[in-house]
Amino acid sequence: MNHLELLEGIKAHPYMTIILASLVNGRATALVVGAFIGQGYLNPFAAYWIFVAMDFMGDTLYYCLGRIGQLGGKFLIRESWQEKISQFNGGLKKNLPKALLFGKITMVGSKPIIVAAGMTKMPLFKFWSVNMPCTLVLFFLYMAAGYLFSQWIL
């Protein structure tokens, strides 16, 4: 299969391709999708909201895994360690919104920070209020960069 056949398949089913590719790496896919938008192959609004929805669902899943893992961890962790973990969680609760913002923007440890948000029982709506603006801005910037550099990407 050469690259022309691959491009034809993407043209035939562009939005399903976006969904599947964003499961692997959403930000890199957003750059490529921005380039396709620059060439006129895709609707920018539909592609943007697909990325936002996929990232939102993935981050909420990681948050829920942290929330569930916190409950299961009480049965698996020794009692002596539970006190140390509760001290760590107390310090983390104060700085978690900043850490979440930093992790989402820099892509440095964003998934462990999201899991930690669930483990520390950060309220879900507070988590969304920090996470969603980052997602909205970041995917806009990645798609805009792909759009601006579309002639060099494709």
Short mmCIF file of N, CA and C in Angstrom, two decimals:
data_model
loop_
_atom_site.label_atom_id
_atom_site.label_comp_id
_atom_site.label_asym_id
_atom_site.label_seq_id
_atom_site.Cartn_x
_atom_site.Cartn_y
_atom_site.Cartn_z
N MET A 1 0.86 -1.18 0.00
CA MET A 1 0.00 0.00 0.00
C MET A 1 0.90 1.24 0.00
N ASN A 2 0.69 2.09 -0.95
CA ASN A 2 1.48 3.31 -0.99
C ASN A 2 0.72 4.46 -0.34
N HIS A 3 1.35 5.58 -0.25
CA HIS A 3 0.73 6.71 0.45
C HIS A 3 -0.49 7.27 -0.28
N LEU A 4 -0.58 7.11 -1.58
CA LEU A 4 -1.74 7.60 -2.31
C LEU A 4 -2.99 6.79 -1.99
N GLU A 5 -2.84 5.46 -1.86
CA GLU A 5 -3.98 4.63 -1.47
C GLU A 5 -4.42 4.95 -0.04
N LEU A 6 -3.45 5.21 0.82
CA LEU A 6 -3.78 5.58 2.20
C LEU A 6 -4.55 6.90 2.23
N LEU A 7 -4.11 7.87 1.45
CA LEU A 7 -4.81 9.15 1.39
C LEU A 7 -6.22 9.00 0.83
N GLU A 8 -6.40 8.12 -0.12
CA GLU A 8 -7.75 7.89 -0.67
C GLU A 8 -8.67 7.27 0.39
N GLY A 9 -8.14 6.37 1.19
CA GLY A 9 -8.94 5.78 2.26
C GLY A 9 -9.31 6.81 3.32
N ILE A 10 -8.38 7.70 3.60
CA ILE A 10 -8.67 8.77 4.57
C ILE A 10 -9.72 9.72 4.01
N LYS A 11 -9.64 10.00 2.73
CA LYS A 11 -10.65 10.87 2.10
C LYS A 11 -12.03 10.23 2.11
N ALA A 12 -12.09 8.91 1.96
CA ALA A 12 -13.38 8.22 1.92
C ALA A 12 -14.05 8.21 3.29
N HIS A 13 -13.28 8.09 4.36
CA HIS A 13 -13.83 8.02 5.72
C HIS A 13 -13.02 8.92 6.65
N PRO A 14 -13.09 10.23 6.46
CA PRO A 14 -12.16 11.10 7.20
C PRO A 14 -12.44 11.18 8.70
N TYR A 15 -13.68 11.21 9.09
CA TYR A 15 -13.97 11.43 10.51
C TYR A 15 -13.76 10.16 11.32
N MET A 16 -14.00 9.00 10.73
CA MET A 16 -13.68 7.76 11.42
C MET A 16 -12.17 7.62 11.58
N THR A 17 -11.44 8.07 10.58
CA THR A 17 -9.99 8.06 10.66
C THR A 17 -9.51 8.96 11.78
N ILE A 18 -10.14 10.12 11.93
CA ILE A 18 -9.77 11.03 13.02
C ILE A 18 -10.01 10.37 14.37
N ILE A 19 -11.14 9.72 14.52
CA ILE A 19 -11.46 9.07 15.80
C ILE A 19 -10.43 7.99 16.11
N LEU A 20 -10.13 7.15 15.15
CA LEU A 20 -9.19 6.06 15.39
C LEU A 20 -7.77 6.58 15.63
N ALA A 21 -7.36 7.57 14.87
CA ALA A 21 -6.01 8.10 15.04
C ALA A 21 -5.86 8.88 16.34
N SER A 22 -6.93 9.51 16.79
CA SER A 22 -6.82 10.27 18.04
C SER A 22 -6.73 9.35 19.25
N LEU A 23 -7.11 8.08 19.10
CA LEU A 23 -6.90 7.11 20.18
C LEU A 23 -5.42 6.85 20.40
N VAL A 24 -4.65 6.92 19.33
CA VAL A 24 -3.22 6.65 19.42
C VAL A 24 -2.48 7.88 19.93
N ASN A 25 -2.61 9.01 19.25
CA ASN A 25 -1.97 10.24 19.67
C ASN A 25 -2.78 11.41 19.12
N GLY A 26 -3.57 12.02 19.98
CA GLY A 26 -4.47 13.07 19.55
C GLY A 26 -3.79 14.33 19.07
N ARG A 27 -2.70 14.70 19.72
CA ARG A 27 -2.06 15.97 19.37
C ARG A 27 -1.34 15.90 18.03
N ALA A 28 -0.65 14.81 17.77
CA ALA A 28 0.01 14.66 16.47
C ALA A 28 -1.04 14.54 15.37
N THR A 29 -2.12 13.85 15.66
CA THR A 29 -3.20 13.73 14.69
C THR A 29 -3.82 15.08 14.41
N ALA A 30 -3.92 15.93 15.43
CA ALA A 30 -4.50 17.26 15.24
C ALA A 30 -3.65 18.10 14.28
N LEU A 31 -2.34 17.93 14.31
CA LEU A 31 -1.49 18.65 13.36
C LEU A 31 -1.78 18.20 11.93
N VAL A 32 -1.88 16.90 11.73
CA VAL A 32 -2.13 16.37 10.39
C VAL A 32 -3.53 16.77 9.92
N VAL A 33 -4.51 16.69 10.83
CA VAL A 33 -5.87 17.08 10.46
C VAL A 33 -5.92 18.56 10.11
N GLY A 34 -5.17 19.38 10.83
CA GLY A 34 -5.09 20.80 10.47
C GLY A 34 -4.55 21.00 9.06
N ALA A 35 -3.61 20.16 8.68
CA ALA A 35 -3.08 20.24 7.31
C ALA A 35 -4.14 19.83 6.30
N PHE A 36 -4.92 18.79 6.60
CA PHE A 36 -6.01 18.39 5.70
C PHE A 36 -7.07 19.49 5.62
N ILE A 37 -7.31 20.17 6.71
CA ILE A 37 -8.26 21.30 6.68
C ILE A 37 -7.71 22.40 5.79
N GLY A 38 -6.42 22.64 5.87
CA GLY A 38 -5.79 23.65 5.02
C GLY A 38 -5.90 23.33 3.55
N GLN A 39 -5.96 22.05 3.21
CA GLN A 39 -6.12 21.64 1.81
C GLN A 39 -7.58 21.54 1.39
N GLY A 40 -8.50 21.74 2.35
CA GLY A 40 -9.93 21.75 2.02
C GLY A 40 -10.61 20.40 2.07
N TYR A 41 -10.00 19.40 2.70
CA TYR A 41 -10.59 18.06 2.74
C TYR A 41 -11.57 17.86 3.88
N LEU A 42 -11.47 18.63 4.95
CA LEU A 42 -12.27 18.39 6.14
C LEU A 42 -12.96 19.65 6.63
N ASN A 43 -14.05 19.45 7.34
CA ASN A 43 -14.75 20.53 8.01
C ASN A 43 -14.01 20.81 9.33
N PRO A 44 -13.52 22.02 9.54
CA PRO A 44 -12.73 22.28 10.75
C PRO A 44 -13.54 22.15 12.04
N PHE A 45 -14.79 22.52 12.01
CA PHE A 45 -15.59 22.47 13.24
C PHE A 45 -15.87 21.03 13.67
N ALA A 46 -16.21 20.18 12.72
CA ALA A 46 -16.47 18.78 13.05
C ALA A 46 -15.20 18.11 13.57
N ALA A 47 -14.09 18.36 12.91
CA ALA A 47 -12.84 17.74 13.34
C ALA A 47 -12.44 18.23 14.73
N TYR A 48 -12.59 19.51 14.97
CA TYR A 48 -12.23 20.08 16.28
C TYR A 48 -13.06 19.46 17.40
N TRP A 49 -14.35 19.35 17.20
CA TRP A 49 -15.20 18.80 18.26
C TRP A 49 -15.00 17.31 18.45
N ILE A 50 -14.57 16.62 17.41
CA ILE A 50 -14.21 15.20 17.58
C ILE A 50 -13.00 15.09 18.50
N PHE A 51 -11.99 15.92 18.27
CA PHE A 51 -10.81 15.89 19.13
C PHE A 51 -11.15 16.24 20.57
N VAL A 52 -11.95 17.27 20.75
CA VAL A 52 -12.32 17.69 22.10
C VAL A 52 -13.08 16.58 22.81
N ALA A 53 -14.03 15.96 22.12
CA ALA A 53 -14.82 14.89 22.73
C ALA A 53 -13.95 13.68 23.07
N MET A 54 -13.06 13.30 22.18
CA MET A 54 -12.20 12.15 22.44
C MET A 54 -11.26 12.41 23.60
N ASP A 55 -10.67 13.59 23.67
CA ASP A 55 -9.78 13.92 24.78
C ASP A 55 -10.54 14.00 26.09
N PHE A 56 -11.71 14.59 26.04
CA PHE A 56 -12.55 14.71 27.23
C PHE A 56 -12.93 13.33 27.78
N MET A 57 -13.33 12.42 26.88
CA MET A 57 -13.70 11.07 27.33
C MET A 57 -12.50 10.31 27.88
N GLY A 58 -11.36 10.45 27.23
CA GLY A 58 -10.16 9.76 27.71
C GLY A 58 -9.71 10.26 29.06
N ASP A 59 -9.70 11.57 29.24
CA ASP A 59 -9.30 12.13 30.53
C ASP A 59 -10.28 11.77 31.64
N THR A 60 -11.56 11.76 31.32
CA THR A 60 -12.56 11.36 32.32
C THR A 60 -12.39 9.90 32.68
N LEU A 61 -12.04 9.07 31.72
CA LEU A 61 -11.78 7.65 32.00
C LEU A 61 -10.60 7.50 32.95
N TYR A 62 -9.51 8.21 32.69
CA TYR A 62 -8.35 8.15 33.58
C TYR A 62 -8.71 8.66 34.98
N TYR A 63 -9.51 9.71 35.05
CA TYR A 63 -9.96 10.23 36.34
C TYR A 63 -10.75 9.16 37.09
N CYS A 64 -11.67 8.49 36.40
CA CYS A 64 -12.49 7.45 37.04
C CYS A 64 -11.65 6.27 37.47
N LEU A 65 -10.62 5.92 36.69
CA LEU A 65 -9.73 4.83 37.09
C LEU A 65 -8.99 5.19 38.38
N GLY A 66 -8.58 6.44 38.51
CA GLY A 66 -7.96 6.88 39.75
C GLY A 66 -8.92 6.84 40.91
N ARG A 67 -10.14 7.21 40.65
CA ARG A 67 -11.17 7.19 41.71
C ARG A 67 -11.45 5.76 42.16
N ILE A 68 -11.58 4.83 41.21
CA ILE A 68 -11.82 3.43 41.55
C ILE A 68 -10.57 2.81 42.18
N GLY A 69 -9.40 3.16 41.65
CA GLY A 69 -8.15 2.62 42.18
C GLY A 69 -7.89 3.05 43.61
N GLN A 70 -8.36 4.21 43.96
CA GLN A 70 -8.19 4.69 45.33
C GLN A 70 -8.98 3.81 46.29
N LEU A 71 -10.15 3.37 45.86
CA LEU A 71 -10.96 2.50 46.71
C LEU A 71 -10.34 1.11 46.82
N GLY A 72 -9.89 0.55 45.72
CA GLY A 72 -9.28 -0.77 45.74
C GLY A 72 -7.94 -0.80 46.44
N GLY A 73 -7.24 0.33 46.41
CA GLY A 73 -5.93 0.41 47.05
C GLY A 73 -5.98 0.26 48.56
N LYS A 74 -7.09 0.58 49.18
CA LYS A 74 -7.20 0.45 50.62
C LYS A 74 -7.12 -1.00 51.06
N PHE A 75 -7.53 -1.91 50.21
CA PHE A 75 -7.48 -3.32 50.55
C PHE A 75 -6.11 -3.93 50.23
N LEU A 76 -5.37 -3.33 49.30
CA LEU A 76 -4.12 -3.92 48.84
C LEU A 76 -2.88 -3.31 49.48
N ILE A 77 -2.99 -2.13 50.07
CA ILE A 77 -1.83 -1.42 50.62
C ILE A 77 -1.75 -1.67 52.12
N ARG A 78 -0.54 -1.89 52.59
CA ARG A 78 -0.34 -2.12 54.02
C ARG A 78 -0.76 -0.89 54.82
N GLU A 79 -1.16 -1.12 56.06
CA GLU A 79 -1.65 -0.03 56.90
C GLU A 79 -0.57 1.01 57.15
N SER A 80 0.69 0.59 57.27
CA SER A 80 1.77 1.55 57.53
C SER A 80 1.95 2.50 56.34
N TRP A 81 1.69 2.03 55.15
CA TRP A 81 1.84 2.87 53.97
C TRP A 81 0.64 3.79 53.76
N GLN A 82 -0.52 3.36 54.24
CA GLN A 82 -1.73 4.17 54.04
C GLN A 82 -1.58 5.54 54.67
N GLU A 83 -0.92 5.64 55.81
CA GLU A 83 -0.73 6.94 56.46
C GLU A 83 0.18 7.83 55.62
N LYS A 84 1.24 7.27 55.06
CA LYS A 84 2.15 8.03 54.22
C LYS A 84 1.45 8.51 52.95
N ILE A 85 0.64 7.65 52.39
CA ILE A 85 -0.10 8.02 51.18
C ILE A 85 -1.11 9.12 51.47
N SER A 86 -1.77 9.05 52.63
CA SER A 86 -2.74 10.10 52.98
C SER A 86 -2.04 11.43 53.20
N GLN A 87 -0.82 11.43 53.74
CA GLN A 87 -0.05 12.67 53.88
C GLN A 87 0.32 13.23 52.49
N PHE A 88 0.73 12.34 51.60
CA PHE A 88 1.07 12.76 50.24
C PHE A 88 -0.15 13.33 49.54
N ASN A 89 -1.30 12.67 49.69
CA ASN A 89 -2.53 13.14 49.05
C ASN A 89 -2.95 14.50 49.60
N GLY A 90 -2.71 14.74 50.90
CA GLY A 90 -3.06 16.04 51.47
C GLY A 90 -2.28 17.17 50.83
N GLY A 91 -0.98 16.96 50.62
CA GLY A 91 -0.16 17.98 49.96
C GLY A 91 -0.50 18.12 48.49
N LEU A 92 -0.88 17.02 47.89
CA LEU A 92 -1.22 17.04 46.46
C LEU A 92 -2.53 17.76 46.20
N LYS A 93 -3.47 17.63 47.13
CA LYS A 93 -4.78 18.26 46.93
C LYS A 93 -4.67 19.77 46.76
N LYS A 94 -3.74 20.39 47.50
CA LYS A 94 -3.60 21.84 47.43
C LYS A 94 -3.10 22.29 46.06
N ASN A 95 -2.20 21.52 45.47
CA ASN A 95 -1.54 21.94 44.23
C ASN A 95 -2.02 21.18 42.99
N LEU A 96 -3.06 20.38 43.14
CA LEU A 96 -3.50 19.55 42.02
C LEU A 96 -4.01 20.35 40.81
N PRO A 97 -4.80 21.41 40.99
CA PRO A 97 -5.21 22.16 39.79
C PRO A 97 -4.02 22.74 39.02
N LYS A 98 -3.00 23.22 39.74
CA LYS A 98 -1.81 23.74 39.06
C LYS A 98 -1.05 22.62 38.35
N ALA A 99 -0.93 21.48 39.02
CA ALA A 99 -0.24 20.34 38.42
C ALA A 99 -0.99 19.84 37.19
N LEU A 100 -2.31 19.81 37.27
CA LEU A 100 -3.12 19.38 36.13
C LEU A 100 -2.95 20.33 34.95
N LEU A 101 -2.98 21.61 35.23
CA LEU A 101 -2.77 22.61 34.18
C LEU A 101 -1.38 22.46 33.55
N PHE A 102 -0.37 22.31 34.39
CA PHE A 102 1.00 22.13 33.90
C PHE A 102 1.13 20.86 33.06
N GLY A 103 0.54 19.76 33.55
CA GLY A 103 0.63 18.49 32.83
C GLY A 103 -0.06 18.52 31.48
N LYS A 104 -1.21 19.15 31.42
CA LYS A 104 -1.95 19.22 30.15
C LYS A 104 -1.22 20.10 29.13
N ILE A 105 -0.67 21.20 29.58
CA ILE A 105 -0.02 22.12 28.65
C ILE A 105 1.31 21.56 28.14
N THR A 106 2.11 20.99 29.05
CA THR A 106 3.44 20.54 28.66
C THR A 106 3.49 19.08 28.23
N MET A 107 2.43 18.32 28.43
CA MET A 107 2.38 16.89 28.13
C MET A 107 3.36 16.10 28.99
N VAL A 108 3.77 16.65 30.12
CA VAL A 108 4.69 15.96 31.02
C VAL A 108 3.87 15.33 32.13
N GLY A 109 3.66 14.05 32.05
CA GLY A 109 2.96 13.32 33.09
C GLY A 109 1.50 13.67 33.24
N SER A 110 0.83 14.01 32.16
CA SER A 110 -0.57 14.42 32.30
C SER A 110 -1.47 13.27 32.74
N LYS A 111 -1.23 12.07 32.24
CA LYS A 111 -2.09 10.94 32.63
C LYS A 111 -1.93 10.57 34.10
N PRO A 112 -0.70 10.46 34.64
CA PRO A 112 -0.59 10.19 36.07
C PRO A 112 -1.20 11.30 36.94
N ILE A 113 -1.12 12.53 36.49
CA ILE A 113 -1.71 13.63 37.25
C ILE A 113 -3.23 13.51 37.24
N ILE A 114 -3.79 13.10 36.10
CA ILE A 114 -5.25 12.92 36.01
C ILE A 114 -5.68 11.77 36.91
N VAL A 115 -4.92 10.68 36.93
CA VAL A 115 -5.24 9.57 37.82
C VAL A 115 -5.13 10.02 39.27
N ALA A 116 -4.12 10.82 39.58
CA ALA A 116 -3.97 11.35 40.95
C ALA A 116 -5.14 12.24 41.33
N ALA A 117 -5.69 12.96 40.36
CA ALA A 117 -6.87 13.79 40.65
C ALA A 117 -8.04 12.92 41.08
N GLY A 118 -8.20 11.78 40.46
CA GLY A 118 -9.25 10.85 40.88
C GLY A 118 -8.95 10.23 42.23
N MET A 119 -7.69 9.90 42.46
CA MET A 119 -7.32 9.25 43.73
C MET A 119 -7.49 10.19 44.92
N THR A 120 -7.27 11.48 44.70
CA THR A 120 -7.41 12.44 45.80
C THR A 120 -8.84 12.94 45.95
N LYS A 121 -9.74 12.37 45.18
CA LYS A 121 -11.16 12.71 45.23
C LYS A 121 -11.41 14.18 44.90
N MET A 122 -10.67 14.69 43.93
CA MET A 122 -10.94 16.03 43.42
C MET A 122 -12.35 16.00 42.84
N PRO A 123 -13.19 16.96 43.16
CA PRO A 123 -14.56 16.95 42.61
C PRO A 123 -14.53 16.93 41.08
N LEU A 124 -15.42 16.13 40.51
CA LEU A 124 -15.42 15.92 39.06
C LEU A 124 -15.62 17.23 38.30
N PHE A 125 -16.50 18.09 38.77
CA PHE A 125 -16.74 19.35 38.05
C PHE A 125 -15.55 20.30 38.17
N LYS A 126 -14.82 20.24 39.28
CA LYS A 126 -13.59 21.04 39.39
C LYS A 126 -12.54 20.50 38.44
N PHE A 127 -12.45 19.17 38.34
CA PHE A 127 -11.53 18.56 37.38
C PHE A 127 -11.86 19.01 35.97
N TRP A 128 -13.15 18.93 35.63
CA TRP A 128 -13.56 19.36 34.28
C TRP A 128 -13.30 20.85 34.06
N SER A 129 -13.47 21.68 35.09
CA SER A 129 -13.27 23.12 34.92
C SER A 129 -11.81 23.47 34.68
N VAL A 130 -10.88 22.64 35.12
CA VAL A 130 -9.47 22.87 34.83
C VAL A 130 -9.09 22.20 33.52
N ASN A 131 -9.59 21.01 33.29
CA ASN A 131 -9.19 20.20 32.15
C ASN A 131 -9.77 20.72 30.83
N MET A 132 -11.03 21.08 30.82
CA MET A 132 -11.70 21.44 29.57
C MET A 132 -11.12 22.68 28.90
N PRO A 133 -10.86 23.78 29.61
CA PRO A 133 -10.25 24.92 28.91
C PRO A 133 -8.90 24.58 28.29
N CYS A 134 -8.10 23.76 28.98
CA CYS A 134 -6.81 23.35 28.41
C CYS A 134 -7.02 22.57 27.12
N THR A 135 -7.97 21.65 27.14
CA THR A 135 -8.25 20.85 25.95
C THR A 135 -8.72 21.72 24.79
N LEU A 136 -9.63 22.64 25.07
CA LEU A 136 -10.16 23.51 24.02
C LEU A 136 -9.05 24.33 23.37
N VAL A 137 -8.20 24.92 24.17
CA VAL A 137 -7.14 25.79 23.64
C VAL A 137 -6.07 24.97 22.94
N LEU A 138 -5.64 23.86 23.55
CA LEU A 138 -4.55 23.09 22.96
C LEU A 138 -4.90 22.50 21.60
N PHE A 139 -6.09 21.93 21.47
CA PHE A 139 -6.43 21.36 20.18
C PHE A 139 -6.66 22.43 19.13
N PHE A 140 -7.14 23.59 19.54
CA PHE A 140 -7.24 24.70 18.58
C PHE A 140 -5.85 25.09 18.08
N LEU A 141 -4.88 25.19 19.00
CA LEU A 141 -3.53 25.58 18.60
C LEU A 141 -2.86 24.52 17.72
N TYR A 142 -3.03 23.24 18.05
CA TYR A 142 -2.44 22.20 17.22
C TYR A 142 -3.05 22.17 15.82
N MET A 143 -4.36 22.31 15.75
CA MET A 143 -5.00 22.32 14.43
C MET A 143 -4.63 23.58 13.65
N ALA A 144 -4.50 24.71 14.33
CA ALA A 144 -4.10 25.95 13.66
C ALA A 144 -2.68 25.83 13.12
N ALA A 145 -1.79 25.21 13.91
CA ALA A 145 -0.43 25.01 13.42
C ALA A 145 -0.42 24.10 12.20
N GLY A 146 -1.20 23.05 12.23
CA GLY A 146 -1.30 22.17 11.06
C GLY A 146 -1.86 22.89 9.86
N TYR A 147 -2.83 23.76 10.09
CA TYR A 147 -3.43 24.55 9.00
C TYR A 147 -2.38 25.49 8.39
N LEU A 148 -1.64 26.18 9.26
CA LEU A 148 -0.66 27.15 8.76
C LEU A 148 0.49 26.49 8.00
N PHE A 149 0.88 25.30 8.44
CA PHE A 149 2.00 24.61 7.81
C PHE A 149 1.55 23.46 6.92
N SER A 150 0.34 23.54 6.41
CA SER A 150 -0.23 22.42 5.64
C SER A 150 0.55 22.12 4.36
N GLN A 151 1.10 23.13 3.74
CA GLN A 151 1.82 22.86 2.51
C GLN A 151 3.13 22.11 2.75
N TRP A 152 3.67 22.18 3.97
CA TRP A 152 4.89 21.45 4.29
C TRP A 152 4.60 20.10 4.94
N ILE A 153 3.42 19.95 5.56
CA ILE A 153 3.09 18.68 6.21
C ILE A 153 2.64 17.66 5.20
N LEU A 154 1.79 18.06 4.26
CA LEU A 154 1.29 17.11 3.26
C LEU A 154 2.08 17.21 1.96
#
